[in-house]
Amino acid sequence: MSDTKYRVAIIGCGRMGQNYAEAYTTYPDTEIIAIVDANAQRRDVLGARFSVDALYADVETLLRNIVPDIAVVVTPTKYMKDAVIACAEAGVKGISTEKPIAARLQDADAMVEACAERGIVFAGGNLQRAMNEVQEAASRLHNGEFGDIKGASVHGFGGEISGGGCQHISVLRLFTNAEVEEVVAWGNPPEALSAETDEGLIINGHFQLTNGLACSVFGTQTPCRGVDVWTEECLVRWDWNPPEIYKGYDRHGKRIRLEPNYNPYPWREFSYLTGSIRSFLAAVDGNGHPWITGADLRQALEVAIAAKLSATRNSTPIKLPLEDRSLSLYPRPYRWLGGDATGRPQSIEEAKS
């Protein structure tokens, strides 16, 4: 942990933004110095709750008055691009954002490029890829402890393939240490396939990876809901919890589950959000990379867009990276516009606690 005490601005302080605020208030090397939220009443309540006096209605006003060290962008997806680029241009040292990163691929590109051009650490957010046990399982896969990877599969890739689905894609890419280079997919129901959003969309198919692996994709839950990666002897299974590890079979032909013996992690207060934040801060210190980056979120969006595109074109193979960066896939309205605009506002009483 750095001796530096980083000055943090929370930009978008709805339900998820408050989770971030709780974390950044807890850590000894961070201090929240500003809150940005369009809801004036909630903004005042959260200023009192987190002992923050600098309260702003928009990013532009924030940056005219304060340039924080860390900008935590937790706005609805529609507003992320402008907030991230404004902070990058203002000289913020590190920026994190949430999922999905954008609807249009070119908007995700713009955020990643704006940060890369300026040497700004650009982190992703609350994804299980940032769970320390997921990171350790990936390291053990990569160093050959379980043998050479022979195959992979994704389970439950449906409902919101750009939102919740980016969890699957991000863990798959991490475990296999590879990118998706081709997608063949089919989906249902028909009304979801024809819609502009990914709400209710169930995708099946397969992903071809850059390391030669073929990954089967199941739209609904099978024996698990996440990602399986296997070798000749072992199976590593992420199922929305610390990965399970299996080796060999018992006399009934059932896989034998091993005790993974993961190393303890010193920060555990906020589940996998903890790994996301702590690895982000370490990267700002110059130590390693965030466990989930803005580029990771962009890759997840690109795979989701390709999957829907293939499904709407009668399972035509779609090569990645996509040439047409104007392609888009909108998340459900709550993610895109936020609760205040979609009839799910947070009560002031809830915001107080």
mmCIF file of C-alpha atoms in Angstrom:
data_model
loop_
_atom_site.group_PDB
_atom_site.id
_atom_site.type_symbol
_atom_site.label_atom_id
_atom_site.label_comp_id
_atom_site.label_asym_id
_atom_site.label_seq_id
_atom_site.Cartn_x
_atom_site.Cartn_y
_atom_site.Cartn_z
ATOM 1 C CA MET A 1 0.000 0.000 0.000
ATOM 2 C CA SER A 2 1.289 3.437 -0.955
ATOM 3 C CA ASP A 3 2.110 6.167 1.556
ATOM 4 C CA THR A 4 0.209 8.500 -0.787
ATOM 5 C CA LYS A 5 -3.340 9.382 0.207
ATOM 6 C CA TYR A 6 -5.243 9.581 -3.042
ATOM 7 C CA ARG A 7 -7.937 12.214 -3.505
ATOM 8 C CA VAL A 8 -11.022 10.521 -4.926
ATOM 9 C CA ALA A 9 -14.122 11.861 -6.679
ATOM 10 C CA ILE A 10 -17.178 9.620 -6.964
ATOM 11 C CA ILE A 11 -18.989 10.513 -10.197
ATOM 12 C CA GLY A 12 -22.499 9.092 -10.142
ATOM 13 C CA CYS A 13 -23.497 8.208 -6.613
ATOM 14 C CA GLY A 14 -26.550 5.989 -6.968
ATOM 15 C CA ARG A 15 -26.756 2.544 -5.410
ATOM 16 C CA MET A 16 -23.539 1.186 -6.927
ATOM 17 C CA GLY A 17 -21.731 4.493 -6.520
ATOM 18 C CA GLN A 18 -22.479 4.334 -2.808
ATOM 19 C CA ASN A 19 -20.813 0.907 -2.626
ATOM 20 C CA TYR A 20 -17.689 2.470 -4.079
ATOM 21 C CA ALA A 21 -17.974 5.401 -1.685
ATOM 22 C CA GLU A 22 -18.139 3.014 1.275
ATOM 23 C CA ALA A 23 -14.949 1.313 0.075
ATOM 24 C CA TYR A 24 -12.982 4.465 -0.640
ATOM 25 C CA THR A 25 -14.018 5.856 2.749
ATOM 26 C CA THR A 26 -12.716 2.715 4.463
ATOM 27 C CA TYR A 27 -9.231 2.486 2.961
ATOM 28 C CA PRO A 28 -6.422 4.381 4.722
ATOM 29 C CA ASP A 29 -4.769 5.484 1.462
ATOM 30 C CA THR A 30 -7.859 7.110 -0.093
ATOM 31 C CA GLU A 31 -10.033 10.082 0.783
ATOM 32 C CA ILE A 32 -13.245 11.112 -0.966
ATOM 33 C CA ILE A 33 -12.948 14.809 -1.692
ATOM 34 C CA ALA A 34 -15.928 15.265 -4.045
ATOM 35 C CA ILE A 35 -19.224 13.703 -5.033
ATOM 36 C CA VAL A 36 -20.954 14.309 -8.364
ATOM 37 C CA ASP A 37 -24.607 13.385 -8.759
ATOM 38 C CA ALA A 38 -27.433 14.910 -10.790
ATOM 39 C CA ASN A 39 -29.993 14.282 -8.040
ATOM 40 C CA ALA A 40 -29.678 17.324 -5.754
ATOM 41 C CA GLN A 41 -31.480 15.832 -2.767
ATOM 42 C CA ARG A 42 -29.488 12.592 -2.884
ATOM 43 C CA ARG A 43 -26.281 14.564 -3.406
ATOM 44 C CA ASP A 44 -26.806 16.509 -0.194
ATOM 45 C CA VAL A 45 -27.713 13.393 1.780
ATOM 46 C CA LEU A 46 -24.608 11.569 0.563
ATOM 47 C CA GLY A 47 -22.393 14.550 1.314
ATOM 48 C CA ALA A 48 -23.525 14.304 4.920
ATOM 49 C CA ARG A 49 -23.266 10.503 4.963
ATOM 50 C CA PHE A 50 -19.679 10.439 3.680
ATOM 51 C CA SER A 51 -18.541 13.759 5.225
ATOM 52 C CA VAL A 52 -17.873 15.374 1.852
ATOM 53 C CA ASP A 53 -18.431 19.115 1.361
ATOM 54 C CA ALA A 54 -17.560 19.417 -2.339
ATOM 55 C CA LEU A 55 -20.794 18.407 -4.061
ATOM 56 C CA TYR A 56 -21.423 18.953 -7.770
ATOM 57 C CA ALA A 57 -24.243 18.359 -10.217
ATOM 58 C CA ASP A 58 -21.980 17.503 -13.183
ATOM 59 C CA VAL A 59 -18.437 16.577 -14.130
ATOM 60 C CA GLU A 60 -17.679 19.875 -15.824
ATOM 61 C CA THR A 61 -18.312 21.823 -12.621
ATOM 62 C CA LEU A 62 -16.237 19.359 -10.619
ATOM 63 C CA LEU A 63 -13.230 19.694 -12.908
ATOM 64 C CA ARG A 64 -13.419 23.495 -12.937
ATOM 65 C CA ASN A 65 -12.985 23.420 -9.184
ATOM 66 C CA ILE A 66 -11.065 20.217 -8.393
ATOM 67 C CA VAL A 67 -8.976 17.750 -10.373
ATOM 68 C CA PRO A 68 -8.908 14.608 -8.228
ATOM 69 C CA ASP A 69 -6.213 11.966 -8.331
ATOM 70 C CA ILE A 70 -8.807 9.226 -8.845
ATOM 71 C CA ALA A 71 -12.118 9.519 -10.709
ATOM 72 C CA VAL A 72 -14.607 6.728 -10.029
ATOM 73 C CA VAL A 73 -17.225 6.883 -12.789
ATOM 74 C CA VAL A 74 -20.368 5.013 -11.731
ATOM 75 C CA THR A 75 -22.925 6.834 -13.850
ATOM 76 C CA PRO A 76 -25.489 5.050 -16.015
ATOM 77 C CA THR A 77 -23.788 3.739 -19.157
ATOM 78 C CA LYS A 78 -25.137 6.542 -21.373
ATOM 79 C CA TYR A 79 -23.025 9.128 -19.532
ATOM 80 C CA MET A 80 -19.782 7.207 -18.999
ATOM 81 C CA LYS A 81 -17.954 8.249 -22.156
ATOM 82 C CA ASP A 82 -18.235 11.991 -21.571
ATOM 83 C CA ALA A 83 -17.256 11.644 -17.910
ATOM 84 C CA VAL A 84 -14.242 9.422 -18.602
ATOM 85 C CA ILE A 85 -12.892 11.592 -21.429
ATOM 86 C CA ALA A 86 -13.413 14.821 -19.487
ATOM 87 C CA CYS A 87 -11.452 13.395 -16.550
ATOM 88 C CA ALA A 88 -8.707 12.109 -18.843
ATOM 89 C CA GLU A 89 -8.344 15.513 -20.507
ATOM 90 C CA ALA A 90 -8.215 17.194 -17.078
ATOM 91 C CA GLY A 91 -5.218 15.097 -16.023
ATOM 92 C CA VAL A 92 -6.699 12.684 -13.505
ATOM 93 C CA LYS A 93 -4.151 9.964 -12.620
ATOM 94 C CA GLY A 94 -6.537 7.028 -12.588
ATOM 95 C CA ILE A 95 -10.083 6.462 -13.818
ATOM 96 C CA SER A 96 -12.376 3.516 -13.198
ATOM 97 C CA THR A 97 -15.759 2.811 -14.699
ATOM 98 C CA GLU A 98 -18.543 0.254 -14.531
ATOM 99 C CA LYS A 99 -20.199 -2.307 -16.796
ATOM 100 C CA PRO A 100 -21.263 -2.208 -19.512
ATOM 101 C CA ILE A 101 -18.734 0.396 -20.568
ATOM 102 C CA ALA A 102 -20.767 1.650 -23.533
ATOM 103 C CA ALA A 103 -23.424 0.718 -26.063
ATOM 104 C CA ARG A 104 -21.450 1.711 -29.174
ATOM 105 C CA LEU A 105 -18.093 0.100 -29.712
ATOM 106 C CA GLN A 106 -16.533 3.343 -30.942
ATOM 107 C CA ASP A 107 -17.441 5.034 -27.646
ATOM 108 C CA ALA A 108 -15.587 2.320 -25.740
ATOM 109 C CA ASP A 109 -12.647 2.819 -28.128
ATOM 110 C CA ALA A 110 -12.643 6.548 -27.431
ATOM 111 C CA MET A 111 -12.411 6.022 -23.664
ATOM 112 C CA VAL A 112 -9.639 3.451 -23.881
ATOM 113 C CA GLU A 113 -7.659 5.594 -26.325
ATOM 114 C CA ALA A 114 -8.111 8.846 -24.359
ATOM 115 C CA CYS A 115 -6.586 7.206 -21.287
ATOM 116 C CA ALA A 116 -3.854 5.314 -23.147
ATOM 117 C CA GLU A 117 -2.668 8.437 -24.975
ATOM 118 C CA ARG A 118 -2.165 10.226 -21.648
ATOM 119 C CA GLY A 119 -0.724 7.349 -19.661
ATOM 120 C CA ILE A 120 -3.761 7.236 -17.376
ATOM 121 C CA VAL A 121 -4.610 4.003 -15.586
ATOM 122 C CA PHE A 122 -8.077 3.008 -16.826
ATOM 123 C CA ALA A 123 -9.734 0.348 -14.700
ATOM 124 C CA GLY A 124 -12.952 -1.597 -14.898
ATOM 125 C CA GLY A 125 -15.256 -2.183 -11.988
ATOM 126 C CA ASN A 126 -17.320 -4.670 -10.069
ATOM 127 C CA LEU A 127 -16.521 -7.883 -11.955
ATOM 128 C CA GLN A 128 -15.699 -11.297 -10.521
ATOM 129 C CA ARG A 129 -12.575 -11.356 -12.686
ATOM 130 C CA ALA A 130 -11.186 -9.119 -9.913
ATOM 131 C CA MET A 131 -11.832 -11.702 -7.187
ATOM 132 C CA ASN A 132 -8.449 -12.682 -5.770
ATOM 133 C CA GLU A 133 -9.300 -16.396 -5.998
ATOM 134 C CA VAL A 134 -10.189 -16.006 -9.701
ATOM 135 C CA GLN A 135 -6.872 -14.257 -10.282
ATOM 136 C CA GLU A 136 -4.974 -16.975 -8.426
ATOM 137 C CA ALA A 137 -6.752 -19.794 -10.273
ATOM 138 C CA ALA A 138 -5.827 -18.083 -13.555
ATOM 139 C CA SER A 139 -2.181 -17.773 -12.516
ATOM 140 C CA ARG A 140 -2.076 -21.467 -11.640
ATOM 141 C CA LEU A 141 -3.599 -22.331 -15.012
ATOM 142 C CA HIS A 142 -1.078 -20.147 -16.809
ATOM 143 C CA ASN A 143 1.949 -21.566 -14.985
ATOM 144 C CA GLY A 144 0.966 -25.102 -15.982
ATOM 145 C CA GLU A 145 0.080 -26.453 -12.542
ATOM 146 C CA PHE A 146 -2.984 -28.222 -13.981
ATOM 147 C CA GLY A 147 -1.476 -29.122 -17.363
ATOM 148 C CA ASP A 148 -2.193 -27.749 -20.818
ATOM 149 C CA ILE A 149 -5.675 -26.314 -21.355
ATOM 150 C CA LYS A 150 -7.678 -28.516 -23.709
ATOM 151 C CA GLY A 151 -11.071 -26.826 -23.783
ATOM 152 C CA ALA A 152 -13.477 -24.293 -22.314
ATOM 153 C CA SER A 153 -17.186 -23.618 -22.086
ATOM 154 C CA VAL A 154 -19.482 -20.761 -21.038
ATOM 155 C CA HIS A 155 -22.777 -21.453 -19.251
ATOM 156 C CA GLY A 156 -25.773 -19.161 -18.748
ATOM 157 C CA PHE A 157 -24.811 -16.596 -21.383
ATOM 158 C CA GLY A 158 -28.208 -14.963 -21.492
ATOM 159 C CA GLY A 159 -30.459 -12.252 -20.167
ATOM 160 C CA GLU A 160 -27.948 -9.415 -20.534
ATOM 161 C CA ILE A 161 -24.966 -10.456 -22.596
ATOM 162 C CA SER A 162 -23.377 -6.984 -22.474
ATOM 163 C CA GLY A 163 -24.087 -6.501 -18.747
ATOM 164 C CA GLY A 164 -23.976 -9.691 -16.703
ATOM 165 C CA GLY A 165 -22.530 -11.528 -19.697
ATOM 166 C CA CYS A 166 -19.366 -9.477 -19.572
ATOM 167 C CA GLN A 167 -18.600 -11.360 -16.350
ATOM 168 C CA HIS A 168 -18.409 -14.607 -18.337
ATOM 169 C CA ILE A 169 -16.355 -13.169 -21.183
ATOM 170 C CA SER A 170 -13.883 -11.521 -18.822
ATOM 171 C CA VAL A 171 -13.272 -14.706 -16.812
ATOM 172 C CA LEU A 172 -12.990 -16.792 -20.004
ATOM 173 C CA ARG A 173 -10.358 -14.455 -21.455
ATOM 174 C CA LEU A 174 -8.432 -14.469 -18.170
ATOM 175 C CA PHE A 175 -8.477 -18.252 -17.641
ATOM 176 C CA THR A 176 -7.518 -19.094 -21.222
ATOM 177 C CA ASN A 177 -5.103 -16.164 -21.612
ATOM 178 C CA ALA A 178 -6.579 -15.643 -25.075
ATOM 179 C CA GLU A 179 -8.938 -13.450 -27.053
ATOM 180 C CA VAL A 180 -12.106 -14.417 -28.882
ATOM 181 C CA GLU A 181 -11.310 -14.246 -32.598
ATOM 182 C CA GLU A 182 -14.516 -15.676 -34.101
ATOM 183 C CA VAL A 183 -18.102 -16.020 -32.912
ATOM 184 C CA VAL A 184 -20.839 -18.261 -34.270
ATOM 185 C CA ALA A 185 -24.137 -17.847 -32.409
ATOM 186 C CA TRP A 186 -27.858 -18.376 -32.463
ATOM 187 C CA GLY A 187 -30.362 -16.931 -30.052
ATOM 188 C CA ASN A 188 -33.889 -16.518 -28.819
ATOM 189 C CA PRO A 189 -36.569 -15.368 -28.246
ATOM 190 C CA PRO A 190 -37.222 -13.668 -31.611
ATOM 191 C CA GLU A 191 -38.402 -10.411 -30.003
ATOM 192 C CA ALA A 192 -35.116 -10.126 -28.084
ATOM 193 C CA LEU A 193 -33.100 -10.791 -31.237
ATOM 194 C CA SER A 194 -34.867 -7.974 -33.050
ATOM 195 C CA ALA A 195 -34.664 -5.501 -30.152
ATOM 196 C CA GLU A 196 -32.044 -2.772 -29.803
ATOM 197 C CA THR A 197 -31.126 -3.911 -26.277
ATOM 198 C CA ASP A 198 -29.842 -7.238 -24.950
ATOM 199 C CA GLU A 199 -32.627 -7.580 -22.382
ATOM 200 C CA GLY A 200 -33.912 -11.157 -22.254
ATOM 201 C CA LEU A 201 -31.573 -12.333 -25.024
ATOM 202 C CA ILE A 202 -30.379 -15.949 -24.767
ATOM 203 C CA ILE A 203 -27.279 -16.745 -26.835
ATOM 204 C CA ASN A 204 -25.899 -20.183 -27.723
ATOM 205 C CA GLY A 205 -22.977 -20.945 -30.002
ATOM 206 C CA HIS A 206 -19.231 -21.179 -29.844
ATOM 207 C CA PHE A 207 -16.229 -18.904 -29.588
ATOM 208 C CA GLN A 208 -12.964 -19.617 -31.369
ATOM 209 C CA LEU A 209 -10.009 -18.340 -29.324
ATOM 210 C CA THR A 210 -6.671 -17.003 -30.512
ATOM 211 C CA ASN A 211 -4.804 -19.890 -28.847
ATOM 212 C CA GLY A 212 -6.721 -22.454 -30.915
ATOM 213 C CA LEU A 213 -9.270 -23.427 -28.264
ATOM 214 C CA ALA A 214 -12.927 -23.852 -29.204
ATOM 215 C CA CYS A 215 -15.343 -22.729 -26.496
ATOM 216 C CA SER A 216 -18.961 -23.940 -26.431
ATOM 217 C CA VAL A 217 -21.478 -21.321 -25.304
ATOM 218 C CA PHE A 218 -24.739 -22.296 -23.580
ATOM 219 C CA GLY A 219 -27.385 -19.640 -23.187
ATOM 220 C CA THR A 220 -29.061 -21.166 -20.175
ATOM 221 C CA GLN A 221 -27.741 -22.628 -16.961
ATOM 222 C CA THR A 222 -26.354 -26.178 -17.199
ATOM 223 C CA PRO A 223 -24.717 -27.830 -14.172
ATOM 224 C CA CYS A 224 -23.095 -24.439 -13.600
ATOM 225 C CA ARG A 225 -23.678 -20.805 -14.530
ATOM 226 C CA GLY A 226 -20.206 -19.597 -15.359
ATOM 227 C CA VAL A 227 -17.026 -20.753 -17.092
ATOM 228 C CA ASP A 228 -15.360 -24.183 -17.218
ATOM 229 C CA VAL A 229 -11.759 -24.667 -18.367
ATOM 230 C CA TRP A 230 -10.213 -28.140 -18.425
ATOM 231 C CA THR A 231 -6.955 -29.953 -18.979
ATOM 232 C CA GLU A 232 -6.264 -33.695 -19.364
ATOM 233 C CA GLU A 233 -6.678 -34.233 -15.617
ATOM 234 C CA CYS A 234 -8.254 -31.144 -14.096
ATOM 235 C CA LEU A 235 -11.341 -28.961 -14.346
ATOM 236 C CA VAL A 236 -11.331 -25.360 -13.120
ATOM 237 C CA ARG A 237 -14.882 -24.060 -12.683
ATOM 238 C CA TRP A 238 -15.926 -20.489 -11.988
ATOM 239 C CA ASP A 239 -19.569 -20.453 -10.931
ATOM 240 C CA TRP A 240 -20.002 -16.959 -9.418
ATOM 241 C CA ASN A 241 -17.883 -17.927 -6.429
ATOM 242 C CA PRO A 242 -14.211 -18.731 -5.824
ATOM 243 C CA PRO A 243 -13.287 -21.217 -8.570
ATOM 244 C CA GLU A 244 -13.664 -24.906 -7.804
ATOM 245 C CA ILE A 245 -10.865 -27.266 -8.841
ATOM 246 C CA TYR A 246 -11.424 -30.947 -9.698
ATOM 247 C CA LYS A 247 -8.867 -33.632 -10.446
ATOM 248 C CA GLY A 248 -9.603 -37.216 -11.465
ATOM 249 C CA TYR A 249 -12.741 -39.291 -10.864
ATOM 250 C CA ASP A 250 -14.064 -41.447 -8.059
ATOM 251 C CA ARG A 251 -15.272 -45.039 -8.538
ATOM 252 C CA HIS A 252 -18.704 -43.738 -9.548
ATOM 253 C CA GLY A 253 -17.240 -41.644 -12.354
ATOM 254 C CA LYS A 254 -17.829 -38.396 -10.498
ATOM 255 C CA ARG A 255 -15.170 -35.695 -10.550
ATOM 256 C CA ILE A 256 -13.160 -35.357 -7.322
ATOM 257 C CA ARG A 257 -13.193 -31.842 -5.940
ATOM 258 C CA LEU A 258 -9.907 -30.651 -4.456
ATOM 259 C CA GLU A 259 -9.315 -28.118 -1.719
ATOM 260 C CA PRO A 260 -7.911 -25.172 -3.717
ATOM 261 C CA ASN A 261 -5.905 -23.698 -0.798
ATOM 262 C CA TYR A 262 -6.090 -20.155 -2.112
ATOM 263 C CA ASN A 263 -3.741 -17.673 -0.515
ATOM 264 C CA PRO A 264 -5.402 -15.226 1.887
ATOM 265 C CA TYR A 265 -6.025 -11.739 0.559
ATOM 266 C CA PRO A 266 -5.532 -8.819 2.972
ATOM 267 C CA TRP A 267 -8.538 -6.839 1.715
ATOM 268 C CA ARG A 268 -11.929 -8.557 1.926
ATOM 269 C CA GLU A 269 -14.445 -5.943 3.006
ATOM 270 C CA PHE A 270 -16.338 -5.518 -0.257
ATOM 271 C CA SER A 271 -16.220 -8.911 -1.973
ATOM 272 C CA TYR A 272 -14.757 -8.789 -5.487
ATOM 273 C CA LEU A 273 -15.117 -5.004 -5.646
ATOM 274 C CA THR A 274 -12.189 -5.069 -3.225
ATOM 275 C CA GLY A 275 -9.831 -6.720 -5.709
ATOM 276 C CA SER A 276 -10.940 -4.321 -8.402
ATOM 277 C CA ILE A 277 -10.193 -1.248 -6.283
ATOM 278 C CA ARG A 278 -6.994 -2.463 -4.618
ATOM 279 C CA SER A 279 -5.412 -3.641 -7.897
ATOM 280 C CA PHE A 280 -6.439 -0.328 -9.494
ATOM 281 C CA LEU A 281 -4.754 1.678 -6.738
ATOM 282 C CA ALA A 282 -1.646 -0.500 -6.966
ATOM 283 C CA ALA A 283 -1.497 0.216 -10.707
ATOM 284 C CA VAL A 284 -1.762 3.951 -10.081
ATOM 285 C CA ASP A 285 1.197 3.478 -7.707
ATOM 286 C CA GLY A 286 3.062 1.893 -10.618
ATOM 287 C CA ASN A 287 2.719 -1.697 -9.411
ATOM 288 C CA GLY A 288 1.157 -4.004 -11.990
ATOM 289 C CA HIS A 289 -2.148 -3.650 -13.774
ATOM 290 C CA PRO A 290 -5.766 -3.466 -12.642
ATOM 291 C CA TRP A 291 -7.369 -6.897 -12.422
ATOM 292 C CA ILE A 292 -10.144 -5.567 -14.615
ATOM 293 C CA THR A 293 -9.399 -2.769 -17.079
ATOM 294 C CA GLY A 294 -11.417 -0.497 -19.310
ATOM 295 C CA ALA A 295 -9.955 -2.451 -22.227
ATOM 296 C CA ASP A 296 -11.332 -5.664 -20.702
ATOM 297 C CA LEU A 297 -14.792 -4.102 -20.582
ATOM 298 C CA ARG A 298 -14.432 -3.055 -24.217
ATOM 299 C CA GLN A 299 -13.473 -6.600 -25.236
ATOM 300 C CA ALA A 300 -16.507 -7.988 -23.420
ATOM 301 C CA LEU A 301 -18.771 -5.525 -25.225
ATOM 302 C CA GLU A 302 -17.213 -6.410 -28.583
ATOM 303 C CA VAL A 303 -17.795 -10.149 -28.070
ATOM 304 C CA ALA A 304 -21.400 -9.487 -27.011
ATOM 305 C CA ILE A 305 -22.025 -7.341 -30.093
ATOM 306 C CA ALA A 306 -20.488 -10.028 -32.324
ATOM 307 C CA ALA A 307 -22.635 -12.723 -30.709
ATOM 308 C CA LYS A 308 -25.870 -10.883 -31.349
ATOM 309 C CA LEU A 309 -24.753 -9.963 -34.861
ATOM 310 C CA SER A 310 -24.049 -13.604 -35.705
ATOM 311 C CA ALA A 311 -27.379 -14.705 -34.238
ATOM 312 C CA THR A 312 -29.320 -12.154 -36.295
ATOM 313 C CA ARG A 313 -27.490 -13.252 -39.468
ATOM 314 C CA ASN A 314 -28.439 -16.936 -39.298
ATOM 315 C CA SER A 315 -25.311 -17.924 -37.368
ATOM 316 C CA THR A 316 -22.888 -16.341 -39.797
ATOM 317 C CA PRO A 317 -19.315 -16.525 -38.412
ATOM 318 C CA ILE A 318 -18.218 -13.091 -37.206
ATOM 319 C CA LYS A 319 -14.511 -12.291 -37.075
ATOM 320 C CA LEU A 320 -13.017 -10.142 -34.344
ATOM 321 C CA PRO A 321 -11.876 -7.443 -33.982
ATOM 322 C CA LEU A 322 -14.957 -6.000 -35.635
ATOM 323 C CA GLU A 323 -14.205 -3.679 -38.528
ATOM 324 C CA ASP A 324 -17.366 -1.617 -38.071
ATOM 325 C CA ARG A 325 -16.794 0.246 -34.809
ATOM 326 C CA SER A 326 -20.180 1.963 -35.068
ATOM 327 C CA LEU A 327 -21.933 -1.285 -34.111
ATOM 328 C CA SER A 328 -23.845 -1.146 -30.839
ATOM 329 C CA LEU A 329 -25.713 -3.193 -28.276
ATOM 330 C CA TYR A 330 -27.717 -1.281 -25.701
ATOM 331 C CA PRO A 331 -28.145 -2.593 -22.160
ATOM 332 C CA ARG A 332 -31.526 -2.643 -20.450
ATOM 333 C CA PRO A 333 -32.907 0.821 -19.618
ATOM 334 C CA TYR A 334 -31.964 0.663 -15.931
ATOM 335 C CA ARG A 335 -28.292 0.199 -16.811
ATOM 336 C CA TRP A 336 -28.414 2.683 -19.694
ATOM 337 C CA LEU A 337 -30.303 5.555 -18.015
ATOM 338 C CA GLY A 338 -30.296 4.756 -14.298
ATOM 339 C CA GLY A 339 -33.020 4.261 -11.739
ATOM 340 C CA ASP A 340 -34.105 7.900 -11.534
ATOM 341 C CA ALA A 341 -35.047 7.909 -15.227
ATOM 342 C CA THR A 342 -36.596 4.449 -15.392
ATOM 343 C CA GLY A 343 -38.959 4.388 -12.456
ATOM 344 C CA ARG A 344 -36.636 2.729 -9.955
ATOM 345 C CA PRO A 345 -35.342 5.699 -7.966
ATOM 346 C CA GLN A 346 -33.536 5.178 -4.697
ATOM 347 C CA SER A 347 -35.409 6.545 -1.704
ATOM 348 C CA ILE A 348 -33.701 9.213 0.358
ATOM 349 C CA GLU A 349 -34.014 7.003 3.408
ATOM 350 C CA GLU A 350 -32.082 4.277 1.601
ATOM 351 C CA ALA A 351 -29.431 6.747 0.495
ATOM 352 C CA LYS A 352 -28.937 7.847 4.097
ATOM 353 C CA SER A 353 -27.887 4.361 5.132
#
